[in-house]
mmCIF file of C-alpha atoms in Angstrom:
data_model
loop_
_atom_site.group_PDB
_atom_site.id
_atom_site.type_symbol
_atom_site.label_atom_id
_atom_site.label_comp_id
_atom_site.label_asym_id
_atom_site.label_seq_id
_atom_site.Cartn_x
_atom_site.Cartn_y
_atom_site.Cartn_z
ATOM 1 C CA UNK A 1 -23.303 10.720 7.338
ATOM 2 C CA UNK A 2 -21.161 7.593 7.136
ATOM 3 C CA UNK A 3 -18.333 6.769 8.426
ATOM 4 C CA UNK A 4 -14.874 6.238 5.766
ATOM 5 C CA UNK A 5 -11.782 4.483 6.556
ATOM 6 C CA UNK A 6 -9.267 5.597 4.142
ATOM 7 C CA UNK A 7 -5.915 3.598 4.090
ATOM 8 C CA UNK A 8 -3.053 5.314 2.561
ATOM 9 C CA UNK A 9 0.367 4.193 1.717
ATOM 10 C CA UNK A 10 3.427 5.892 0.417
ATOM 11 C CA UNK A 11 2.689 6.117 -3.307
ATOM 12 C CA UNK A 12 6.559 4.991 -3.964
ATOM 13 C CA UNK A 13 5.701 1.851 -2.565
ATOM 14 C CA UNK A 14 2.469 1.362 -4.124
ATOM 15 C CA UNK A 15 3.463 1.849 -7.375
ATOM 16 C CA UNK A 16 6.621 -0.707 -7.188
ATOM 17 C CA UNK A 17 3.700 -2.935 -5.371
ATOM 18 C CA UNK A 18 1.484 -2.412 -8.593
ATOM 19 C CA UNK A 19 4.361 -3.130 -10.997
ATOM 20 C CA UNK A 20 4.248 -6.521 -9.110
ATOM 21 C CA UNK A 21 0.599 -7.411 -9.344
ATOM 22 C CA UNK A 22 0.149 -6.450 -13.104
ATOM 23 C CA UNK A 23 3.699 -7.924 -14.510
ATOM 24 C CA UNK A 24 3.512 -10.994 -12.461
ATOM 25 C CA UNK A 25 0.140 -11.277 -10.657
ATOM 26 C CA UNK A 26 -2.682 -10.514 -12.984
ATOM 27 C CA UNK A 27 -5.154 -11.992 -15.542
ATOM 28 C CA UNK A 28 -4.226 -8.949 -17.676
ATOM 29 C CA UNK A 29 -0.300 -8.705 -17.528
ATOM 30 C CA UNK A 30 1.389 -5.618 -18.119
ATOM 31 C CA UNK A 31 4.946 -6.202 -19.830
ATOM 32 C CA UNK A 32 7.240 -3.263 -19.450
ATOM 33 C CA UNK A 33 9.845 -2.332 -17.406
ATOM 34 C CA UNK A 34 9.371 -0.948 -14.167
ATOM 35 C CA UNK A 35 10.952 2.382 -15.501
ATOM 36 C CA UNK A 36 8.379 2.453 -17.821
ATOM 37 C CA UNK A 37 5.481 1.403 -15.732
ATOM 38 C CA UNK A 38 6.409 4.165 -12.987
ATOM 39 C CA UNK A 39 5.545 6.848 -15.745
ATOM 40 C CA UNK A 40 2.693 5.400 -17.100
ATOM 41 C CA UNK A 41 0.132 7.532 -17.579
ATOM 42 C CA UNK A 42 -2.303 4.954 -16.464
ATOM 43 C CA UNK A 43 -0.145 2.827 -14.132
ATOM 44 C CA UNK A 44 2.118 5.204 -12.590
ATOM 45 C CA UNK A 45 2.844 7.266 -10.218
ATOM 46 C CA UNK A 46 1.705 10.685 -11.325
ATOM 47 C CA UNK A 47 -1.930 9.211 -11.738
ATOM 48 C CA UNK A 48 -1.537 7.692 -8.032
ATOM 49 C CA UNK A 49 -0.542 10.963 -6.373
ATOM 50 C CA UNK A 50 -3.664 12.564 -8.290
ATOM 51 C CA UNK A 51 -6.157 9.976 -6.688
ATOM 52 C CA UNK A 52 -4.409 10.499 -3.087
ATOM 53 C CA UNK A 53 -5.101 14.100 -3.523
ATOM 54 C CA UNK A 54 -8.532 13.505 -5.124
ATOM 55 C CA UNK A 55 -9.207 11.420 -1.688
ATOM 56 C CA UNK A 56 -7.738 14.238 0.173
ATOM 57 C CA UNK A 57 -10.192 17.030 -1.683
ATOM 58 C CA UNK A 58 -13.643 15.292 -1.250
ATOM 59 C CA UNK A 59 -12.819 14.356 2.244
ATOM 60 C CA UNK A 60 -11.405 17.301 3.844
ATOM 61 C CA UNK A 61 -14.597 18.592 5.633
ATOM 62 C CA UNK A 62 -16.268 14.969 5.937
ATOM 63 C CA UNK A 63 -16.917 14.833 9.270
ATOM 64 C CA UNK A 64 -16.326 11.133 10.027
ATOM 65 C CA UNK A 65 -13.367 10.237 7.872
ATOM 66 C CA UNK A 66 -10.750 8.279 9.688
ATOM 67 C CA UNK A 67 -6.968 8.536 7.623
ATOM 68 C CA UNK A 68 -4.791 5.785 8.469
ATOM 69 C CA UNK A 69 -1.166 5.291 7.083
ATOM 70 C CA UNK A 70 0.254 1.959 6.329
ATOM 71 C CA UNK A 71 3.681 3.280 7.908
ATOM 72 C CA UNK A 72 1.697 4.246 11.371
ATOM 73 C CA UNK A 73 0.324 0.877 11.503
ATOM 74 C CA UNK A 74 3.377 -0.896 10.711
ATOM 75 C CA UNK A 75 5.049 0.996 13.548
ATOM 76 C CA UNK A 76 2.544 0.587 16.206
ATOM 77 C CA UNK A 77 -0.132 -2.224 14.761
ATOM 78 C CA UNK A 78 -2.062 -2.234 18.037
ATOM 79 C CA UNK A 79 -2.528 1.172 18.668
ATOM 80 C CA UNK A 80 -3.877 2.048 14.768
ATOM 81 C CA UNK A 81 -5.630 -0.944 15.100
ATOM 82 C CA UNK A 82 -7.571 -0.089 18.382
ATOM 83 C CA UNK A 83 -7.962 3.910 17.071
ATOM 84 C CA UNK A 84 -9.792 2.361 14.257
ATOM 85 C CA UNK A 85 -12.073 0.225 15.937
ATOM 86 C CA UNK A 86 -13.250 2.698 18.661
ATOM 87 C CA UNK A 87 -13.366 5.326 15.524
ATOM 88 C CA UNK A 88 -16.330 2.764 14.030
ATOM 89 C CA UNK A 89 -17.573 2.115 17.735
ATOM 90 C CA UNK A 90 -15.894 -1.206 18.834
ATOM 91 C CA UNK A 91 -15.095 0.633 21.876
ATOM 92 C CA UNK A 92 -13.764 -1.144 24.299
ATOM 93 C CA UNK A 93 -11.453 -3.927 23.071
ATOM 94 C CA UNK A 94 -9.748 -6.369 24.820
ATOM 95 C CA UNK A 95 -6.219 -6.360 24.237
ATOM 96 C CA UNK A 96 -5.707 -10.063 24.522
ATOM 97 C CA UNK A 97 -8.230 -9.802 21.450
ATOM 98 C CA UNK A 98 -6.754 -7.060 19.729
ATOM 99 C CA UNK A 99 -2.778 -9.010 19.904
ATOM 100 C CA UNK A 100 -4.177 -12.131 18.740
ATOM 101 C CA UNK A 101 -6.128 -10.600 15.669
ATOM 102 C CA UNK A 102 -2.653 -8.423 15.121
ATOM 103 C CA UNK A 103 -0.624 -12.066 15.105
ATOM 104 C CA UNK A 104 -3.075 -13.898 12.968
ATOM 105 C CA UNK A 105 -2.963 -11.010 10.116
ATOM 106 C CA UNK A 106 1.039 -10.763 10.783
ATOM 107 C CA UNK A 107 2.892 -10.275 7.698
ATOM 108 C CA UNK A 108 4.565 -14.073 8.091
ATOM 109 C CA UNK A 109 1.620 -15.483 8.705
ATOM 110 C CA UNK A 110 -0.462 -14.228 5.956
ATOM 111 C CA UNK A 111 2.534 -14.923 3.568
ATOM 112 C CA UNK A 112 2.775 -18.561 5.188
ATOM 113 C CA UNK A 113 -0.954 -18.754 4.484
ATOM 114 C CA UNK A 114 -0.726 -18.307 1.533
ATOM 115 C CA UNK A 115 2.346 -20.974 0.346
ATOM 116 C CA UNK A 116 -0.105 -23.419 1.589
ATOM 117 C CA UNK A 117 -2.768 -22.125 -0.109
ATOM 118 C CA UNK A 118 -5.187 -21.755 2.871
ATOM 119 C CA UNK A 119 -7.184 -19.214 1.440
ATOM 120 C CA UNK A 120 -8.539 -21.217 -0.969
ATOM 121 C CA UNK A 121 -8.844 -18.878 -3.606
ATOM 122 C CA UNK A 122 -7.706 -18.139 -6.972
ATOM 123 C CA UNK A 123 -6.768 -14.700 -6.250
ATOM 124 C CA UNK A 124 -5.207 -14.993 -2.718
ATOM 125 C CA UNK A 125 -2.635 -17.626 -4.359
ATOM 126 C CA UNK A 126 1.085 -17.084 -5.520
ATOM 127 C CA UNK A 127 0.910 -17.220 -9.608
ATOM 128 C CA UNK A 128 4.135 -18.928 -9.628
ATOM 129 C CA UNK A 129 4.826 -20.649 -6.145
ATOM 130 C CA UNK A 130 8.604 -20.698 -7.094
ATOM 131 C CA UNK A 131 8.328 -16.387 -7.821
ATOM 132 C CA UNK A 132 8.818 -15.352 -4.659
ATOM 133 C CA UNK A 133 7.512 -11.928 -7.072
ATOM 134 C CA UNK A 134 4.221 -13.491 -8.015
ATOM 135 C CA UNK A 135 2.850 -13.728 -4.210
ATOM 136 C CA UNK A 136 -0.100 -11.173 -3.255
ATOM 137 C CA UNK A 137 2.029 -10.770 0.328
ATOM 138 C CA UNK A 138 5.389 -10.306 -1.177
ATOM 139 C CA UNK A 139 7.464 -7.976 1.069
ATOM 140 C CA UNK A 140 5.448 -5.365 2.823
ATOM 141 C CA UNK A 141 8.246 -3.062 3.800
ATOM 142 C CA UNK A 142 8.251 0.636 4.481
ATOM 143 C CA UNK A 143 10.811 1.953 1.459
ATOM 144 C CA UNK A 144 10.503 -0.838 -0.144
ATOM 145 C CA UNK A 145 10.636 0.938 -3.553
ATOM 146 C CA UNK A 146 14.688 2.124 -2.486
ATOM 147 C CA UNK A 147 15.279 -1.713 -3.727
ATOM 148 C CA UNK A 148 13.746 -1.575 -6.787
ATOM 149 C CA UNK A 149 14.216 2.084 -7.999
ATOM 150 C CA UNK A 150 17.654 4.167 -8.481
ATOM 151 C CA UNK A 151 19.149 7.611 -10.086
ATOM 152 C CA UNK A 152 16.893 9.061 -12.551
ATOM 153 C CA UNK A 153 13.675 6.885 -11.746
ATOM 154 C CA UNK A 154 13.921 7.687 -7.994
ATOM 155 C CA UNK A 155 14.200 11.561 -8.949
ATOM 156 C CA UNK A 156 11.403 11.047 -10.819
ATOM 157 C CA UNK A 157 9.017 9.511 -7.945
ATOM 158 C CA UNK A 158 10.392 12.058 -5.049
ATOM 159 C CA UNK A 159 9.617 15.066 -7.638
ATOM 160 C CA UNK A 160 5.481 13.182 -8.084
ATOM 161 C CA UNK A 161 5.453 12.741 -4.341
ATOM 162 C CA UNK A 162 6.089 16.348 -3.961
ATOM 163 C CA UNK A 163 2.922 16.877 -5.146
ATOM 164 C CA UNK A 164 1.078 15.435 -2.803
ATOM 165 C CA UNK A 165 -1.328 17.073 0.305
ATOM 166 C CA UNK A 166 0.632 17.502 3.393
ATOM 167 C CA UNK A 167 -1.539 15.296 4.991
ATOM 168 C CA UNK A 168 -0.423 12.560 3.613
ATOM 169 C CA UNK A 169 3.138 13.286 4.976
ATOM 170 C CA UNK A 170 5.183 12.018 1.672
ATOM 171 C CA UNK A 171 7.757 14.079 -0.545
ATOM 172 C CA UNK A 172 9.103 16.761 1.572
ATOM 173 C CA UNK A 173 12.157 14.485 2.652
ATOM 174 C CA UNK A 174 14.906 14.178 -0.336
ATOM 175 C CA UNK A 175 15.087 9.907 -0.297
ATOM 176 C CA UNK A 176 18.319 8.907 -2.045
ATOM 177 C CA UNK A 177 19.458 5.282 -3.145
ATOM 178 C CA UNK A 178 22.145 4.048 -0.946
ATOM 179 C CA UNK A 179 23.920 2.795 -4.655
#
C-alpha cells in the first residue's frame, strides 16, 4: 500500500562510481584495480545488474511504484522532479520553487558545498581535498564509465548490461570506447 521511489542509474556508471567510494572514499578500502573490481563477485557489475532486476521482479505489479532514471533527470531535472512530487502528492508546485530547489541541489553547487565543507559531516566530505577522486560528488556524468573503462573490460560490462529488464533501458545499444 505504500508508495516506492526507485532511482536507477546505468549500472556502468554505478559500478565505476562504486570503484570510487570503496578505493578512495571508504572506512573499509577496497585495493584492486578497477578491472578487477568490475568483476567482483561482490563489488561488480554482474551482482549490480542482479539487484536491478531483483528491484524490477518484486515491483512489477506494485501498484504505486514510481521508476525514475538518473539519465531522465539529468536531461530534464524539472520535469522528473515535478512527476515525482505530484506521484507522492505535492501536487501543485510552484515552479519558481521547483527551479530554485533544482539550482540549490545542482551538481556545482553540491560539489562546491562540499570543498567548503558545508555539510558538516564526516561522510559528506572529500577524503583527500587535493583527490579530486576522493569527493562524494565527483563527476556525475551520463557515460561516465567510457573514461574509465576500454577493450576487454568495456565488452565485459555491455555483455552484464545485456542482462538487464528492458525497463531499465540499458544494454541493447553496442557502447564502444572512442580509443
Amino acid at each position: 500500500r505504500k508508495k516506492i521511489v526507485l532511482l536507477y542509474r546505468d549500472p556502468r556508471d554505478v559500478v565505476v562510481s562504486l570503484y570510487f567510494q570503496k578505493t578512495r572514499r571508504s572506512r573499509q578500502r577496497v585495493e584492486m584495480p578497477l578491472s578487477d573490481f568490475i568483476r567482483d563477485p561482490h563489488f561488480g557489475i554482474d551482482n549490480i545488474v542482479w539487484v536491478m532486476n531483483l528491484w524490477r521482479d518484486r515491483l512489477r505489479n506494485h501498484p504505486a511504484c514510481h521508476w525514475m532514471s538518473y539519465e531522465a533527470m539529468q536531461m530534464d531535472i524539472e520535469a522528473e522532479l515535478a512527476g515525482l512530487l505530484a506521484f507522492i502528492g505535492l501536487d501543485p508546485i510552484l515552479p519558481e520553487r521547483l527551479r530554485e530547489a533544482v539550482v540549490f541541489a545542482g551538481f556545482s553547487n553540491m560539489k562546491k558545498m562540499e570543498a567548503e565543507d558545508r555539510f558538516g559531516h564526516p561522510i559528506l566530505r572529500a577524503r583527500d581535498p587535493g583527490d579530486p577522486d576522493s569527493f562524494k560528488v565527483r563527476e556525475g556524468r551520463v557515460g561516465g564509465y567510457l573514461a574509465h573503462l576500454g577493450g576487454d573490460d568495456l565488452i565485459f560490462v555491455n555483455q552484464a548490461v545485456r542482462r538487464l529488464d528492458p525497463l531499465f533501458g540499458y544494454g541493447h545499444e553496442e557502447v564502444i570506447a572512442k580509443e
